[in-house]
Amino acid sequence: MIKEIGFNEIEGIMVGHAQDLEAATGVTVIISEEGATAGVDVRGGAPGTRETDLLNPVNLVQKIHAVMLAGGSAFGLDAAAGVMQYLEEKGIGFDVHVTRVPIVCAAVLFDLTIGDYRIRPDKKMGYQACVNADSKDVLQGNVGAGTGATVGKILGMEHAMKSGLGIYALQAGDLKVGALVAVNCLGDVIDPVAGEKLAGPFNEDMLTVADTEEIMIKSYSGKKDLFSGNTTIGIVATNASFTKAQAAKLASMAQNGYARTMRPAHSMFDGDTIFAMSTGSIEADLTVAGFLAARAMERAVIAAVKNAGSLCGLKCYADLKRE
C-alpha cells in the first residue's frame, strides 16, 4: 500500500529556505548531518553545478552532507560557501584531521530576468538557509530556489508564467521516497494523470496558454539560442540503503518525473539536474525505489506550479482561465 507522507518524515533529512522576494531569487538547502550516500543525473544542454564529479562511484568520498539548490545562475553557486561555513561550525564534514570539510553538492537555475538581476544568492543567504533548516513541514511555492522560477518562456518573459518550488513524498511499507524540485523549464507543465495543462506561455489574451512544442516545431529551422535561461533542479531523498552507483541510478530514474510533466524536457536550453540522497536505514529494491522516485518527482513538479503565486508582474496557475 502506497501512501502520501510529508517530506520531513524521511529520517536524517532537514530542509531550509532563504529568499529575497523583491530580487526574486533564493536558496534551498537539504542537509544530512550524519551524511548521505548520493548520486546525480544531469541532462539537458545548459547545467550549472558544483561537486558533481566526486559523486562518481570510483572517487573517494562516500557521503555528502548537503545539497544546495539556488537561483542566480552561475553566480548563485557562491551560496554554497555559506552552507560550508554553517556545517563546519557544527563539526560536520569529511575528517581531514585539522578540520572537517563539509561535502556540499549544488545546482543552480537561471532567474536573472525576473526581479533584480544584481542581487544573487550569496554566502550570507546560503548560511541563512541552513539556519532556517529543520525537520518540520517544508514550505512550497515562491520560496528558496523556486522564488524566481518561471516556465513557458518560448514567447519571451512577457508571456512567461510564475512557477516555484514543490515537494511530494511517498511511503510503501518502511520505504520512504520524497522529491523536492524548483521548476524553471523552457516549456509547458502537464498533469499526466488529470490530462490538464498547468502552465505554459500565455497567449495574447494572457488568460490561456499556448503549446511550446508546437511553437518550436513551426520554427524548427531556426538555430539561434534565445532561451538559455532555464533549468529545473531537484533532489530525491530516501531512507533506503544504496551505494553511490545505485544512488546515481535512482536520480536517473527520477528524471522520468520530469519527462512526464514537462514538454519539452531535457532540451538544449535546459540543464535539468536531479540529485539523490540515501540515508541508509533500510534495505529496498532499487527498481521499486526508482519508480516511486519518478512518481514523487512528477507530483512535486505539479506542486511547484500549483503552489506558486504571482510575483514581479508574472501571473501564475491561479490566474489561468479554465473551463
Short mmCIF file of the C-alpha atoms (twelve columns), coordinates in Angstrom:
data_MODEL
# 
_entry.id   MODEL 
# 
loop_
_atom_site.group_PDB 
_atom_site.id 
_atom_site.type_symbol 
_atom_site.label_atom_id 
_atom_site.label_alt_id 
_atom_site.label_comp_id 
_atom_site.label_asym_id 
_atom_site.label_seq_id 
_atom_site.Cartn_x 
_atom_site.Cartn_y 
_atom_site.Cartn_z 
_atom_site.pdbx_PDB_model_num 
ATOM 1   C CA . MET A 1   0.000   0.000  0.000   1 
ATOM 2   C CA . ILE A 2   1.446   3.369  -1.073  1 
ATOM 3   C CA . LYS A 3   0.549   6.466  0.887   1 
ATOM 4   C CA . GLU A 4   1.472   10.133 0.745   1 
ATOM 5   C CA . ILE A 5   3.672   11.404 3.577   1 
ATOM 6   C CA . GLY A 6   5.422   14.638 4.465   1 
ATOM 7   C CA . PHE A 7   8.896   15.190 3.051   1 
ATOM 8   C CA . ASN A 8   10.018  15.876 6.615   1 
ATOM 9   C CA . GLU A 9   9.158   12.267 7.551   1 
ATOM 10  C CA . ILE A 10  12.244  10.958 5.735   1 
ATOM 11  C CA . GLU A 11  14.729  10.316 8.515   1 
ATOM 12  C CA . GLY A 12  18.034  12.144 8.551   1 
ATOM 13  C CA . ILE A 13  16.986  14.983 6.215   1 
ATOM 14  C CA . MET A 14  16.363  18.657 7.026   1 
ATOM 15  C CA . VAL A 15  15.299  21.372 4.581   1 
ATOM 16  C CA . GLY A 16  15.804  25.115 4.840   1 
ATOM 17  C CA . HIS A 17  14.981  28.078 2.601   1 
ATOM 18  C CA . ALA A 18  16.144  31.663 2.337   1 
ATOM 19  C CA . GLN A 19  14.931  34.138 -0.260  1 
ATOM 20  C CA . ASP A 20  14.646  37.759 -1.340  1 
ATOM 21  C CA . LEU A 21  11.168  38.306 -2.783  1 
ATOM 22  C CA . GLU A 22  11.972  41.744 -4.206  1 
ATOM 23  C CA . ALA A 23  15.029  40.421 -6.038  1 
ATOM 24  C CA . ALA A 24  13.081  37.202 -6.831  1 
ATOM 25  C CA . THR A 25  15.815  34.723 -6.003  1 
ATOM 26  C CA . GLY A 26  16.679  32.321 -3.218  1 
ATOM 27  C CA . VAL A 27  18.383  29.242 -1.815  1 
ATOM 28  C CA . THR A 28  17.144  25.846 -0.665  1 
ATOM 29  C CA . VAL A 29  19.411  23.523 1.291   1 
ATOM 30  C CA . ILE A 30  18.834  19.843 2.064   1 
ATOM 31  C CA . ILE A 31  21.067  18.794 4.963   1 
ATOM 32  C CA . SER A 32  22.067  15.349 6.177   1 
ATOM 33  C CA . GLU A 33  24.136  15.886 9.317   1 
ATOM 34  C CA . GLU A 34  25.088  12.206 9.527   1 
ATOM 35  C CA . GLY A 35  25.955  12.127 5.818   1 
ATOM 36  C CA . ALA A 36  24.054  10.566 2.935   1 
ATOM 37  C CA . THR A 37  25.195  8.402  0.058   1 
ATOM 38  C CA . ALA A 38  24.472  10.398 -3.055  1 
ATOM 39  C CA . GLY A 39  24.295  10.295 -6.820  1 
ATOM 40  C CA . VAL A 40  23.407  12.731 -9.568  1 
ATOM 41  C CA . ASP A 41  21.933  12.716 -13.043 1 
ATOM 42  C CA . VAL A 42  22.472  15.756 -15.279 1 
ATOM 43  C CA . ARG A 43  20.566  16.116 -18.553 1 
ATOM 44  C CA . GLY A 44  19.880  18.932 -20.952 1 
ATOM 45  C CA . GLY A 45  22.433  21.212 -22.508 1 
ATOM 46  C CA . ALA A 46  22.934  24.046 -20.009 1 
ATOM 47  C CA . PRO A 47  23.652  22.805 -16.467 1 
ATOM 48  C CA . GLY A 48  25.159  24.805 -13.614 1 
ATOM 49  C CA . THR A 49  26.536  22.509 -10.917 1 
ATOM 50  C CA . ARG A 50  29.101  22.088 -8.119  1 
ATOM 51  C CA . GLU A 51  30.845  18.969 -6.728  1 
ATOM 52  C CA . THR A 52  29.165  16.502 -9.076  1 
ATOM 53  C CA . ASP A 53  32.384  14.713 -10.128 1 
ATOM 54  C CA . LEU A 54  33.002  13.409 -6.612  1 
ATOM 55  C CA . LEU A 55  29.703  11.512 -6.820  1 
ATOM 56  C CA . ASN A 56  31.266  9.215  -9.409  1 
ATOM 57  C CA . PRO A 57  31.441  5.778  -7.703  1 
ATOM 58  C CA . VAL A 58  35.183  5.468  -8.455  1 
ATOM 59  C CA . ASN A 59  36.013  8.564  -6.397  1 
ATOM 60  C CA . LEU A 60  36.972  8.697  -2.722  1 
ATOM 61  C CA . VAL A 61  34.230  10.472 -0.789  1 
ATOM 62  C CA . GLN A 62  31.329  8.156  0.014   1 
ATOM 63  C CA . LYS A 63  28.880  10.547 1.673   1 
ATOM 64  C CA . ILE A 64  27.759  14.137 1.270   1 
ATOM 65  C CA . HIS A 65  26.370  16.459 3.919   1 
ATOM 66  C CA . ALA A 66  24.148  18.795 1.925   1 
ATOM 67  C CA . VAL A 67  22.665  19.579 -1.452  1 
ATOM 68  C CA . MET A 68  22.121  23.242 -2.242  1 
ATOM 69  C CA . LEU A 69  19.697  24.419 -4.902  1 
ATOM 70  C CA . ALA A 70  19.744  28.108 -5.801  1 
ATOM 71  C CA . GLY A 71  18.789  30.804 -8.247  1 
ATOM 72  C CA . GLY A 72  21.223  33.377 -9.601  1 
ATOM 73  C CA . SER A 73  22.597  31.298 -12.469 1 
ATOM 74  C CA . ALA A 74  26.325  30.560 -12.044 1 
ATOM 75  C CA . PHE A 75  26.589  33.471 -9.587  1 
ATOM 76  C CA . GLY A 76  24.334  31.518 -7.202  1 
ATOM 77  C CA . LEU A 77  26.965  28.839 -6.675  1 
ATOM 78  C CA . ASP A 78  28.613  31.309 -4.264  1 
ATOM 79  C CA . ALA A 79  25.898  30.483 -1.718  1 
ATOM 80  C CA . ALA A 80  27.466  27.051 -1.179  1 
ATOM 81  C CA . ALA A 81  30.255  28.777 0.782   1 
ATOM 82  C CA . GLY A 82  27.686  29.782 3.400   1 
ATOM 83  C CA . VAL A 83  26.429  26.198 3.626   1 
ATOM 84  C CA . MET A 84  30.007  25.005 4.135   1 
ATOM 85  C CA . GLN A 85  30.634  27.588 6.836   1 
ATOM 86  C CA . TYR A 86  27.500  26.595 8.739   1 
ATOM 87  C CA . LEU A 87  28.297  22.869 8.609   1 
ATOM 88  C CA . GLU A 88  31.954  23.356 9.530   1 
ATOM 89  C CA . GLU A 89  30.907  25.394 12.568  1 
ATOM 90  C CA . LYS A 90  28.794  22.425 13.655  1 
ATOM 91  C CA . GLY A 91  31.670  19.975 13.183  1 
ATOM 92  C CA . ILE A 92  30.014  18.293 10.203  1 
ATOM 93  C CA . GLY A 93  32.094  17.119 7.266   1 
ATOM 94  C CA . PHE A 94  34.818  14.842 5.927   1 
ATOM 95  C CA . ASP A 95  37.536  14.492 8.581   1 
ATOM 96  C CA . VAL A 96  40.889  15.842 7.346   1 
ATOM 97  C CA . HIS A 97  42.339  15.946 10.911  1 
ATOM 98  C CA . VAL A 98  42.791  19.728 11.124  1 
ATOM 99  C CA . THR A 99  39.096  20.330 10.475  1 
ATOM 100 C CA . ARG A 100 36.087  18.744 8.843   1 
ATOM 101 C CA . VAL A 101 35.337  19.597 5.226   1 
ATOM 102 C CA . PRO A 102 31.588  19.566 4.504   1 
ATOM 103 C CA . ILE A 103 30.732  17.949 1.185   1 
ATOM 104 C CA . VAL A 104 28.165  20.229 -0.424  1 
ATOM 105 C CA . CYS A 105 26.822  19.485 -3.885  1 
ATOM 106 C CA . ALA A 106 24.860  22.173 -5.687  1 
ATOM 107 C CA . ALA A 107 22.898  23.107 -8.773  1 
ATOM 108 C CA . VAL A 108 21.599  26.490 -9.882  1 
ATOM 109 C CA . LEU A 109 18.841  27.784 -12.116 1 
ATOM 110 C CA . PHE A 110 18.603  30.958 -14.182 1 
ATOM 111 C CA . ASP A 111 16.318  33.620 -12.684 1 
ATOM 112 C CA . LEU A 112 18.179  36.810 -13.642 1 
ATOM 113 C CA . THR A 113 15.377  38.078 -15.909 1 
ATOM 114 C CA . ILE A 114 12.884  38.367 -13.047 1 
ATOM 115 C CA . GLY A 115 13.312  40.702 -10.076 1 
ATOM 116 C CA . ASP A 116 16.690  42.405 -9.648  1 
ATOM 117 C CA . TYR A 117 19.483  40.609 -11.532 1 
ATOM 118 C CA . ARG A 118 22.095  42.467 -9.483  1 
ATOM 119 C CA . ILE A 119 21.088  40.594 -6.326  1 
ATOM 120 C CA . ARG A 120 22.009  36.900 -6.347  1 
ATOM 121 C CA . PRO A 121 22.212  34.148 -3.729  1 
ATOM 122 C CA . ASP A 122 25.464  34.639 -1.827  1 
ATOM 123 C CA . LYS A 123 27.336  33.214 1.147   1 
ATOM 124 C CA . LYS A 124 25.069  35.036 3.615   1 
ATOM 125 C CA . MET A 125 21.891  33.673 2.012   1 
ATOM 126 C CA . GLY A 126 23.311  30.149 1.908   1 
ATOM 127 C CA . TYR A 127 24.147  30.356 5.611   1 
ATOM 128 C CA . GLN A 128 20.676  31.690 6.431   1 
ATOM 129 C CA . ALA A 129 19.022  28.799 4.592   1 
ATOM 130 C CA . CYS A 130 20.925  26.439 6.892   1 
ATOM 131 C CA . VAL A 131 19.864  28.400 9.985   1 
ATOM 132 C CA . ASN A 132 16.265  28.031 8.780   1 
ATOM 133 C CA . ALA A 133 16.592  24.284 8.211   1 
ATOM 134 C CA . ASP A 134 14.588  21.948 10.414  1 
ATOM 135 C CA . SER A 135 12.620  18.730 10.225  1 
ATOM 136 C CA . LYS A 136 9.207   20.406 10.271  1 
ATOM 137 C CA . ASP A 137 6.869   20.952 7.337   1 
ATOM 138 C CA . VAL A 138 8.646   22.073 4.167   1 
ATOM 139 C CA . LEU A 139 7.334   25.247 2.523   1 
ATOM 140 C CA . GLN A 140 6.376   25.304 -1.166  1 
ATOM 141 C CA . GLY A 141 5.781   27.877 -3.875  1 
ATOM 142 C CA . ASN A 142 7.698   31.169 -4.020  1 
ATOM 143 C CA . VAL A 143 10.376  30.063 -1.563  1 
ATOM 144 C CA . GLY A 144 14.055  29.140 -1.700  1 
ATOM 145 C CA . ALA A 145 15.372  28.096 -5.077  1 
ATOM 146 C CA . GLY A 146 11.864  28.395 -6.518  1 
ATOM 147 C CA . THR A 147 11.496  32.103 -5.682  1 
ATOM 148 C CA . GLY A 148 12.433  33.290 -9.179  1 
ATOM 149 C CA . ALA A 149 11.440  30.153 -11.092 1 
ATOM 150 C CA . THR A 150 9.407   30.638 -14.279 1 
ATOM 151 C CA . VAL A 151 8.059   28.436 -17.079 1 
ATOM 152 C CA . GLY A 152 6.685   28.871 -20.603 1 
ATOM 153 C CA . LYS A 153 9.361   31.244 -21.904 1 
ATOM 154 C CA . ILE A 154 9.354   30.451 -25.629 1 
ATOM 155 C CA . LEU A 155 7.491   33.714 -26.436 1 
ATOM 156 C CA . GLY A 156 9.623   35.839 -24.109 1 
ATOM 157 C CA . MET A 157 9.351   36.708 -20.448 1 
ATOM 158 C CA . GLU A 158 6.328   38.944 -21.036 1 
ATOM 159 C CA . HIS A 159 4.362   35.750 -21.801 1 
ATOM 160 C CA . ALA A 160 6.015   33.524 -19.184 1 
ATOM 161 C CA . MET A 161 4.302   32.124 -16.076 1 
ATOM 162 C CA . LYS A 162 5.466   32.103 -12.489 1 
ATOM 163 C CA . SER A 163 6.487   28.710 -11.146 1 
ATOM 164 C CA . GLY A 164 8.090   27.769 -7.845  1 
ATOM 165 C CA . LEU A 165 9.331   25.001 -5.588  1 
ATOM 166 C CA . GLY A 166 7.357   21.822 -4.943  1 
ATOM 167 C CA . ILE A 167 7.626   18.743 -2.760  1 
ATOM 168 C CA . TYR A 168 5.973   15.335 -2.616  1 
ATOM 169 C CA . ALA A 169 6.799   12.137 -0.715  1 
ATOM 170 C CA . LEU A 170 5.519   8.566  -0.684  1 
ATOM 171 C CA . GLN A 171 5.782   5.573  1.630   1 
ATOM 172 C CA . ALA A 172 5.400   1.862  0.822   1 
ATOM 173 C CA . GLY A 173 5.849   -0.259 3.919   1 
ATOM 174 C CA . ASP A 174 9.018   1.028  5.587   1 
ATOM 175 C CA . LEU A 175 10.370  2.534  2.354   1 
ATOM 176 C CA . LYS A 176 10.113  6.314  2.057   1 
ATOM 177 C CA . VAL A 177 10.920  8.313  -1.078  1 
ATOM 178 C CA . GLY A 178 10.481  12.057 -1.464  1 
ATOM 179 C CA . ALA A 179 11.139  14.649 -4.143  1 
ATOM 180 C CA . LEU A 180 11.862  18.372 -3.950  1 
ATOM 181 C CA . VAL A 181 12.160  20.461 -7.117  1 
ATOM 182 C CA . ALA A 182 12.448  24.034 -8.368  1 
ATOM 183 C CA . VAL A 183 10.681  24.112 -11.738 1 
ATOM 184 C CA . ASN A 184 12.231  26.561 -14.186 1 
ATOM 185 C CA . CYS A 185 11.716  24.850 -17.535 1 
ATOM 186 C CA . LEU A 186 11.550  26.375 -21.000 1 
ATOM 187 C CA . GLY A 187 8.298   24.685 -21.899 1 
ATOM 188 C CA . ASP A 188 4.901   23.603 -20.592 1 
ATOM 189 C CA . VAL A 189 3.956   21.717 -17.435 1 
ATOM 190 C CA . ILE A 190 1.339   18.957 -17.723 1 
ATOM 191 C CA . ASP A 191 -0.533  16.888 -15.147 1 
ATOM 192 C CA . PRO A 192 -0.376  13.459 -16.854 1 
ATOM 193 C CA . VAL A 193 -2.981  11.956 -14.530 1 
ATOM 194 C CA . ALA A 194 -5.629  14.644 -14.938 1 
ATOM 195 C CA . GLY A 195 -4.634  15.421 -18.534 1 
ATOM 196 C CA . GLU A 196 -4.506  19.123 -17.656 1 
ATOM 197 C CA . LYS A 197 -2.027  21.679 -18.933 1 
ATOM 198 C CA . LEU A 198 -0.989  23.581 -15.829 1 
ATOM 199 C CA . ALA A 199 1.449   26.091 -17.269 1 
ATOM 200 C CA . GLY A 200 2.976   27.348 -20.475 1 
ATOM 201 C CA . PRO A 201 3.466   30.543 -22.469 1 
ATOM 202 C CA . PHE A 202 0.495   32.876 -22.254 1 
ATOM 203 C CA . ASN A 203 -1.362  33.645 -25.453 1 
ATOM 204 C CA . GLU A 204 -2.105  37.271 -26.326 1 
ATOM 205 C CA . ASP A 205 -5.202  37.184 -24.083 1 
ATOM 206 C CA . MET A 206 -2.915  36.494 -21.088 1 
ATOM 207 C CA . LEU A 207 -5.536  34.051 -19.798 1 
ATOM 208 C CA . THR A 208 -4.895  30.892 -21.818 1 
ATOM 209 C CA . VAL A 209 -1.649  29.141 -22.678 1 
ATOM 210 C CA . ALA A 210 -0.096  28.082 -25.963 1 
ATOM 211 C CA . ASP A 211 1.810   24.885 -26.789 1 
ATOM 212 C CA . THR A 212 5.593   25.276 -26.587 1 
ATOM 213 C CA . GLU A 213 6.404   22.221 -28.689 1 
ATOM 214 C CA . GLU A 214 4.070   23.357 -31.470 1 
ATOM 215 C CA . ILE A 215 5.693   26.789 -31.474 1 
ATOM 216 C CA . MET A 216 9.158   25.222 -31.661 1 
ATOM 217 C CA . ILE A 217 8.179   22.817 -34.438 1 
ATOM 218 C CA . LYS A 218 6.974   25.675 -36.611 1 
ATOM 219 C CA . SER A 219 10.369  27.346 -36.301 1 
ATOM 220 C CA . TYR A 220 12.490  24.169 -36.432 1 
ATOM 221 C CA . SER A 221 14.981  25.650 -38.894 1 
ATOM 222 C CA . GLY A 222 15.937  28.482 -36.545 1 
ATOM 223 C CA . LYS A 223 19.113  27.792 -34.578 1 
ATOM 224 C CA . LYS A 224 19.509  30.989 -32.607 1 
ATOM 225 C CA . ASP A 225 19.622  30.327 -28.871 1 
ATOM 226 C CA . LEU A 226 17.214  32.789 -27.275 1 
ATOM 227 C CA . PHE A 227 16.277  30.663 -24.301 1 
ATOM 228 C CA . SER A 228 19.363  29.559 -22.396 1 
ATOM 229 C CA . GLY A 229 17.897  30.863 -19.132 1 
ATOM 230 C CA . ASN A 230 16.163  27.758 -17.869 1 
ATOM 231 C CA . THR A 231 16.923  24.564 -15.877 1 
ATOM 232 C CA . THR A 232 14.831  22.515 -13.462 1 
ATOM 233 C CA . ILE A 233 16.787  21.332 -10.415 1 
ATOM 234 C CA . GLY A 234 15.771  18.940 -7.673  1 
ATOM 235 C CA . ILE A 235 16.562  16.051 -5.392  1 
ATOM 236 C CA . VAL A 236 15.047  12.737 -4.399  1 
ATOM 237 C CA . ALA A 237 15.671  11.519 -0.864  1 
ATOM 238 C CA . THR A 238 15.086  8.064  0.555   1 
ATOM 239 C CA . ASN A 239 15.623  6.155  3.779   1 
ATOM 240 C CA . ALA A 240 16.815  3.134  1.770   1 
ATOM 241 C CA . SER A 241 20.430  1.986  1.823   1 
ATOM 242 C CA . PHE A 242 22.069  2.397  -1.593  1 
ATOM 243 C CA . THR A 243 25.607  2.617  -2.963  1 
ATOM 244 C CA . LYS A 244 26.810  5.659  -4.895  1 
ATOM 245 C CA . ALA A 245 26.196  3.815  -8.173  1 
ATOM 246 C CA . GLN A 246 22.688  2.882  -7.093  1 
ATOM 247 C CA . ALA A 247 22.004  6.447  -5.954  1 
ATOM 248 C CA . ALA A 248 23.037  7.690  -9.396  1 
ATOM 249 C CA . LYS A 249 20.607  5.224  -10.947 1 
ATOM 250 C CA . LEU A 250 17.879  6.419  -8.588  1 
ATOM 251 C CA . ALA A 251 18.464  10.002 -9.743  1 
ATOM 252 C CA . SER A 252 18.346  8.813  -13.359 1 
ATOM 253 C CA . MET A 253 15.030  7.048  -12.843 1 
ATOM 254 C CA . ALA A 254 13.615  10.126 -11.124 1 
ATOM 255 C CA . GLN A 255 14.184  12.062 -14.366 1 
ATOM 256 C CA . ASN A 256 11.137  10.192 -15.682 1 
ATOM 257 C CA . GLY A 257 9.120   12.525 -13.452 1 
ATOM 258 C CA . TYR A 258 10.448  15.452 -15.483 1 
ATOM 259 C CA . ALA A 259 9.658   13.717 -18.757 1 
ATOM 260 C CA . ARG A 260 6.068   13.011 -17.733 1 
ATOM 261 C CA . THR A 261 5.304   16.579 -16.739 1 
ATOM 262 C CA . MET A 262 7.480   18.953 -18.795 1 
ATOM 263 C CA . ARG A 263 7.190   19.398 -22.561 1 
ATOM 264 C CA . PRO A 264 9.815   19.516 -23.848 1 
ATOM 265 C CA . ALA A 265 12.070  18.075 -21.159 1 
ATOM 266 C CA . HIS A 266 15.883  17.889 -21.283 1 
ATOM 267 C CA . SER A 267 16.188  20.378 -24.142 1 
ATOM 268 C CA . MET A 268 19.443  22.033 -25.153 1 
ATOM 269 C CA . PHE A 269 18.145  25.144 -23.377 1 
ATOM 270 C CA . ASP A 270 17.597  23.383 -20.031 1 
ATOM 271 C CA . GLY A 271 20.178  21.987 -17.611 1 
ATOM 272 C CA . ASP A 272 17.857  19.549 -15.851 1 
ATOM 273 C CA . THR A 273 19.609  18.065 -12.809 1 
ATOM 274 C CA . ILE A 274 18.498  15.663 -10.081 1 
ATOM 275 C CA . PHE A 275 20.489  14.614 -7.025  1 
ATOM 276 C CA . ALA A 276 19.647  11.516 -4.988  1 
ATOM 277 C CA . MET A 277 20.318  11.216 -1.242  1 
ATOM 278 C CA . SER A 278 20.190  7.873  0.572   1 
ATOM 279 C CA . THR A 279 20.198  7.983  4.364   1 
ATOM 280 C CA . GLY A 280 20.595  4.218  4.500   1 
ATOM 281 C CA . SER A 281 18.437  2.841  7.297   1 
ATOM 282 C CA . ILE A 282 16.527  0.081  5.468   1 
ATOM 283 C CA . GLU A 283 17.063  -2.364 2.613   1 
ATOM 284 C CA . ALA A 284 14.954  -1.836 -0.518  1 
ATOM 285 C CA . ASP A 285 14.770  -2.860 -4.158  1 
ATOM 286 C CA . LEU A 286 16.278  -0.166 -6.382  1 
ATOM 287 C CA . THR A 287 13.682  -0.565 -9.122  1 
ATOM 288 C CA . VAL A 288 10.821  -0.033 -6.684  1 
ATOM 289 C CA . ALA A 289 12.539  2.990  -5.167  1 
ATOM 290 C CA . GLY A 290 13.166  4.287  -8.690  1 
ATOM 291 C CA . PHE A 291 9.581   4.248  -9.874  1 
ATOM 292 C CA . LEU A 292 8.451   5.738  -6.572  1 
ATOM 293 C CA . ALA A 293 11.048  8.487  -7.087  1 
ATOM 294 C CA . ALA A 294 9.704   9.165  -10.573 1 
ATOM 295 C CA . ARG A 295 6.155   9.282  -9.248  1 
ATOM 296 C CA . ALA A 296 7.146   11.595 -6.382  1 
ATOM 297 C CA . MET A 297 9.051   13.878 -8.749  1 
ATOM 298 C CA . GLU A 298 6.069   14.030 -11.100 1 
ATOM 299 C CA . ARG A 299 3.794   15.215 -8.307  1 
ATOM 300 C CA . ALA A 300 6.452   17.586 -6.924  1 
ATOM 301 C CA . VAL A 301 6.709   19.330 -10.307 1 
ATOM 302 C CA . ILE A 302 2.945   19.776 -10.324 1 
ATOM 303 C CA . ALA A 303 3.012   21.063 -6.736  1 
ATOM 304 C CA . ALA A 304 5.665   23.618 -7.705  1 
ATOM 305 C CA . VAL A 305 3.368   25.136 -10.317 1 
ATOM 306 C CA . LYS A 306 0.149   24.959 -8.307  1 
ATOM 307 C CA . ASN A 307 1.678   26.488 -5.174  1 
ATOM 308 C CA . ALA A 308 3.424   29.351 -6.944  1 
ATOM 309 C CA . GLY A 309 1.985   32.819 -6.563  1 
ATOM 310 C CA . SER A 310 2.184   35.840 -8.857  1 
ATOM 311 C CA . LEU A 311 5.426   37.775 -8.495  1 
ATOM 312 C CA . CYS A 312 7.166   40.659 -10.276 1 
ATOM 313 C CA . GLY A 313 4.200   41.086 -12.605 1 
ATOM 314 C CA . LEU A 314 4.169   37.452 -13.741 1 
ATOM 315 C CA . LYS A 315 0.892   35.578 -13.499 1 
ATOM 316 C CA . CYS A 316 0.604   32.070 -12.055 1 
ATOM 317 C CA . TYR A 317 -1.535  28.927 -12.230 1 
ATOM 318 C CA . ALA A 318 -4.328  30.557 -10.234 1 
ATOM 319 C CA . ASP A 319 -4.686  33.234 -12.941 1 
ATOM 320 C CA . LEU A 320 -5.328  30.783 -15.789 1 
ATOM 321 C CA . LYS A 321 -8.721  30.697 -17.465 1 
ATOM 322 C CA . ARG A 322 -10.013 27.121 -17.172 1 
ATOM 323 C CA . GLU A 323 -13.238 25.713 -18.500 1 
# 
